[in-house]
Tab-separated table of C-alpha atoms in Angstrom:
chain	number	residue	atom	x	y	z
A	1	MET	CA	-82.617	-61.072	-68.634
A	2	SER	CA	-83.123	-61.453	-64.818
A	3	ILE	CA	-84.199	-58.553	-62.770
A	4	PRO	CA	-81.852	-57.754	-59.808
A	5	TRP	CA	-84.620	-57.616	-57.210
A	6	ALA	CA	-82.176	-57.496	-54.412
A	7	ASP	CA	-80.589	-54.450	-55.908
A	8	ILE	CA	-83.957	-52.813	-56.492
A	9	GLY	CA	-84.916	-53.445	-52.893
A	10	THR	CA	-81.779	-51.932	-51.654
A	11	VAL	CA	-82.191	-48.758	-53.782
A	12	SER	CA	-85.907	-48.536	-52.699
A	13	THR	CA	-84.812	-48.785	-49.035
A	14	ALA	CA	-82.175	-46.195	-49.485
A	15	GLY	CA	-84.637	-43.817	-51.232
A	16	LEU	CA	-87.140	-44.213	-48.479
A	17	SER	CA	-84.461	-43.724	-45.756
A	18	ALA	CA	-83.395	-40.469	-47.661
A	19	ILE	CA	-86.985	-39.377	-47.730
A	20	ALA	CA	-87.484	-40.136	-44.080
A	21	THR	CA	-84.264	-38.216	-43.271
A	22	TRP	CA	-85.374	-35.238	-45.183
A	23	GLY	CA	-88.775	-35.310	-43.633
A	24	ALA	CA	-87.311	-35.548	-40.195
A	25	TRP	CA	-84.827	-32.600	-41.094
A	26	LEU	CA	-87.767	-30.436	-42.289
A	27	ALA	CA	-89.798	-31.260	-39.265
A	28	ALA	CA	-86.974	-30.306	-37.035
A	29	ARG	CA	-86.396	-27.017	-38.949
A	30	ARG	CA	-90.072	-26.084	-38.691
A	31	SER	CA	-90.005	-26.937	-34.963
A	32	ALA	CA	-86.873	-24.900	-34.407
A	33	LYS	CA	-88.362	-21.931	-36.356
A	34	THR	CA	-91.615	-22.131	-34.368
A	35	ALA	CA	-89.652	-22.237	-31.142
A	36	GLU	CA	-87.678	-19.191	-32.293
A	37	THR	CA	-90.829	-17.286	-33.096
A	38	VAL	CA	-92.366	-18.244	-29.772
A	39	ALA	CA	-89.266	-17.113	-27.965
A	40	ARG	CA	-89.087	-13.711	-29.904
A	41	VAL	CA	-92.726	-13.120	-29.103
A	42	GLU	CA	-92.074	-13.939	-25.488
A	43	ARG	CA	-89.036	-11.570	-25.273
A	44	GLN	CA	-91.117	-8.847	-26.829
A	45	ARG	CA	-93.919	-9.280	-24.393
A	46	TRP	CA	-91.607	-9.420	-21.460
A	47	HIS	CA	-89.886	-6.365	-22.780
A	48	ALA	CA	-93.193	-4.452	-23.159
A	49	ASP	CA	-94.241	-5.578	-19.597
A	50	LEU	CA	-90.917	-4.061	-18.219
A	51	THR	CA	-91.388	-0.752	-19.879
A	52	PRO	CA	-90.136	1.808	-17.230
A	53	GLN	CA	-92.772	3.928	-15.462
A	54	PHE	CA	-91.748	7.402	-14.272
A	55	ASN	CA	-93.252	10.126	-12.129
A	56	VAL	CA	-91.754	13.409	-13.373
A	57	THR	CA	-92.601	16.679	-11.603
A	58	ILE	CA	-91.589	20.211	-11.588
A	59	GLU	CA	-91.156	22.197	-8.273
A	60	ARG	CA	-90.831	25.926	-7.832
A	61	GLY	CA	-87.263	27.049	-7.146
A	62	GLU	CA	-85.465	30.533	-6.709
A	63	GLY	CA	-85.534	33.159	-9.308
A	64	HIS	CA	-85.862	31.760	-12.830
A	65	ARG	CA	-84.933	28.279	-11.714
A	66	ALA	CA	-86.977	25.261	-10.710
A	67	THR	CA	-86.345	21.625	-9.914
A	68	LEU	CA	-87.208	18.690	-12.134
A	69	SER	CA	-87.756	15.572	-10.248
A	70	VAL	CA	-87.309	12.184	-12.136
A	71	ARG	CA	-88.472	9.132	-10.163
A	72	LEU	CA	-88.562	5.531	-11.375
A	73	VAL	CA	-91.811	4.054	-9.973
A	74	GLY	CA	-92.108	0.734	-11.701
A	75	PRO	CA	-92.644	-1.827	-12.690
A	76	VAL	CA	-91.361	-3.599	-9.657
A	77	PRO	CA	-89.952	-6.719	-11.539
A	78	LEU	CA	-87.691	-4.305	-13.523
A	79	ARG	CA	-85.819	-3.618	-10.278
A	80	ARG	CA	-83.327	-1.040	-11.860
A	81	LEU	CA	-82.075	0.736	-14.902
A	82	ASP	CA	-78.439	0.836	-15.605
A	83	GLU	CA	-78.614	3.980	-17.640
A	84	ILE	CA	-81.220	6.722	-18.212
A	85	ALA	CA	-80.491	9.434	-20.727
A	86	VAL	CA	-82.963	12.360	-20.364
A	87	ARG	CA	-83.341	14.846	-23.313
A	88	ILE	CA	-85.707	17.857	-23.654
A	89	VAL	CA	-87.555	17.957	-27.028
A	90	SER	CA	-89.839	20.667	-28.503
A	91	SER	CA	-92.909	21.498	-26.462
A	92	ASP	CA	-94.914	22.129	-29.638
A	93	ASP	CA	-95.184	20.238	-32.903
A	94	MET	CA	-93.839	22.888	-35.209
A	95	ASP	CA	-91.535	22.003	-38.056
A	96	ARG	CA	-88.375	24.072	-37.565
A	97	THR	CA	-86.449	23.482	-40.779
A	98	ALA	CA	-84.166	26.247	-41.919
A	99	ARG	CA	-85.647	27.793	-45.078
A	100	LEU	CA	-85.093	31.546	-45.050
A	101	PRO	CA	-81.851	32.873	-46.490
A	102	GLY	CA	-80.119	34.955	-43.886
A	103	GLY	CA	-82.214	33.511	-41.249
A	104	PRO	CA	-81.074	31.151	-38.429
A	105	THR	CA	-79.146	28.102	-39.508
A	106	GLN	CA	-80.436	24.580	-38.965
A	107	GLU	CA	-77.604	24.213	-36.326
A	108	GLU	CA	-78.882	27.268	-34.495
A	109	LEU	CA	-82.565	26.090	-34.674
A	110	ASP	CA	-81.540	22.656	-33.482
A	111	ALA	CA	-79.433	24.180	-30.544
A	112	GLN	CA	-82.491	26.214	-29.168
A	113	VAL	CA	-84.681	24.554	-26.577
A	114	TRP	CA	-88.320	25.199	-27.775
A	115	GLY	CA	-90.145	25.068	-24.538
A	116	PRO	CA	-90.404	26.647	-21.191
A	117	PHE	CA	-87.382	25.057	-19.551
A	118	ARG	CA	-83.859	23.940	-20.148
A	119	PHE	CA	-81.342	22.218	-17.983
A	120	THR	CA	-79.292	24.587	-15.962
A	121	ASP	CA	-75.865	25.341	-17.593
A	122	GLY	CA	-73.110	23.634	-15.643
A	123	ALA	CA	-75.483	21.546	-13.414
A	124	ASP	CA	-75.948	17.779	-13.373
A	125	GLY	CA	-73.615	17.324	-16.410
A	126	ALA	CA	-75.982	19.289	-18.641
A	127	ASP	CA	-74.814	19.861	-22.228
A	128	ALA	CA	-73.910	23.371	-23.527
A	129	ASP	CA	-77.584	23.806	-25.124
A	130	GLY	CA	-79.277	22.666	-22.024
A	131	GLN	CA	-81.078	19.974	-23.789
A	132	ALA	CA	-79.651	16.841	-22.009
A	133	VAL	CA	-77.914	15.929	-18.731
A	134	ALA	CA	-75.369	13.090	-18.048
A	135	PRO	CA	-76.852	9.657	-18.060
A	136	PHE	CA	-77.568	8.157	-14.653
A	137	ALA	CA	-78.811	4.950	-13.034
A	138	LEU	CA	-81.860	4.403	-10.796
A	139	GLU	CA	-83.491	1.544	-8.897
A	140	VAL	CA	-87.240	1.287	-8.824
A	141	GLY	CA	-88.568	3.447	-6.096
A	142	THR	CA	-85.725	6.008	-6.303
A	143	GLY	CA	-85.399	9.246	-8.070
A	144	ARG	CA	-83.107	12.252	-8.916
A	145	PRO	CA	-83.598	16.013	-8.812
A	146	PHE	CA	-82.270	18.250	-11.643
A	147	SER	CA	-81.861	21.901	-11.877
A	148	ILE	CA	-83.808	23.586	-14.780
A	149	GLU	CA	-84.148	27.213	-15.648
A	150	ARG	CA	-86.438	29.267	-17.789
A	151	THR	CA	-85.522	29.299	-21.598
A	152	ARG	CA	-84.433	32.581	-23.207
A	153	HIS	CA	-85.557	33.765	-26.525
A	154	PRO	CA	-83.299	32.968	-29.485
A	155	HIS	CA	-80.760	35.657	-30.298
A	156	TRP	CA	-82.257	36.355	-33.636
A	157	GLN	CA	-85.502	37.232	-32.167
A	158	VAL	CA	-85.017	41.018	-31.497
A	159	GLY	CA	-87.146	43.897	-30.147
A	160	PRO	CA	-88.091	45.333	-26.747
A	161	ASP	CA	-90.914	42.750	-26.376
A	162	ALA	CA	-88.932	39.698	-27.569
A	163	GLU	CA	-88.478	38.171	-24.134
A	164	ARG	CA	-92.119	38.753	-23.197
A	165	HIS	CA	-93.362	37.230	-26.464
A	166	TRP	CA	-91.103	34.207	-25.901
A	167	ARG	CA	-92.332	33.814	-22.356
A	168	ASP	CA	-96.101	33.988	-23.395
A	169	GLN	CA	-95.482	31.450	-26.187
A	170	TRP	CA	-94.722	28.761	-23.642
A	171	VAL	CA	-97.024	29.802	-20.691
A	172	ASN	CA	-99.443	26.977	-21.073
A	173	GLU	CA	-97.241	24.478	-22.824
A	174	PRO	CA	-95.783	21.380	-20.955
A	175	MET	CA	-92.185	20.405	-20.737
A	176	ARG	CA	-91.523	17.443	-23.113
A	177	LEU	CA	-88.882	14.837	-22.410
A	178	VAL	CA	-87.645	11.620	-24.032
A	179	LEU	CA	-86.088	9.179	-21.577
A	180	THR	CA	-83.970	6.442	-23.219
A	181	CYS	CA	-83.588	3.583	-20.810
A	182	ARG	CA	-81.071	0.762	-20.739
A	183	ARG	CA	-80.560	-2.375	-18.711
A	184	GLU	CA	-78.300	-5.268	-19.337
A	185	GLU	CA	-79.704	-8.043	-21.502
A	186	PHE	CA	-82.652	-5.951	-22.743
A	187	GLU	CA	-83.257	-3.803	-25.705
A	188	PRO	CA	-83.396	-0.093	-24.859
A	189	TRP	CA	-86.778	1.447	-23.954
A	190	VAL	CA	-87.688	5.018	-25.269
A	191	VAL	CA	-90.302	6.567	-23.023
A	192	PRO	CA	-91.823	9.959	-24.010
A	193	CYS	CA	-93.035	12.220	-21.099
A	194	GLU	CA	-94.994	15.405	-20.846
A	195	VAL	CA	-94.465	17.295	-17.591
A	196	GLU	CA	-97.135	19.886	-16.546
A	197	VAL	CA	-95.708	23.290	-15.399
A	198	PRO	CA	-97.322	23.989	-12.043
A	199	GLY	CA	-99.473	27.258	-11.923
A	200	ASP	CA	-97.342	28.776	-9.166
A	201	VAL	CA	-94.278	28.495	-11.444
A	202	ARG	CA	-96.013	29.973	-14.324
A	203	VAL	CA	-97.362	32.929	-12.370
A	204	ARG	CA	-93.916	33.621	-10.910
A	205	TRP	CA	-92.184	33.572	-14.149
A	206	LEU	CA	-94.802	35.768	-15.755
A	207	ASN	CA	-94.023	38.548	-13.115
């Protein structure tokens, strides 16, 4: 019986060709995956480098009101933010989960601003609870003022000294904010911020 060497050679060539093709596909896949990983790392680095930088201050106002100034100071390559959403969060780290029967509900606890200031009702698109204002845009180097007012004690805290105790609770606490920032073609940035209450404002409000 003769051995079909020509056929064997053809099969061998085809097998080697298939192996070469598979190897090239595998190499291309690995290369694409590496390129994708590098691109992802680069996007994350660029996103981190462009994290918005703010200068946020409180200035004394009239009566129980003051002015919160939010200024976008950098980084310069960021150029602008299409939308900034500012929200007031608790000035302390207390866990306020409704637990007591007959006490305030979780909805009531969440609606209360736990800190020295809230956004002024009816100003700057503030919500009913005074926790947030309408989103706005800024370019680097520009800012916006917002009207804020002293918070009032919750309605479930009663007694002749309720307001005084509430005021004393926040006298040395900062105003805490979370700024959620968006710009086209980028993932959002979430920037926490603590704003010191100036001494002249604290003294005035204690009077």
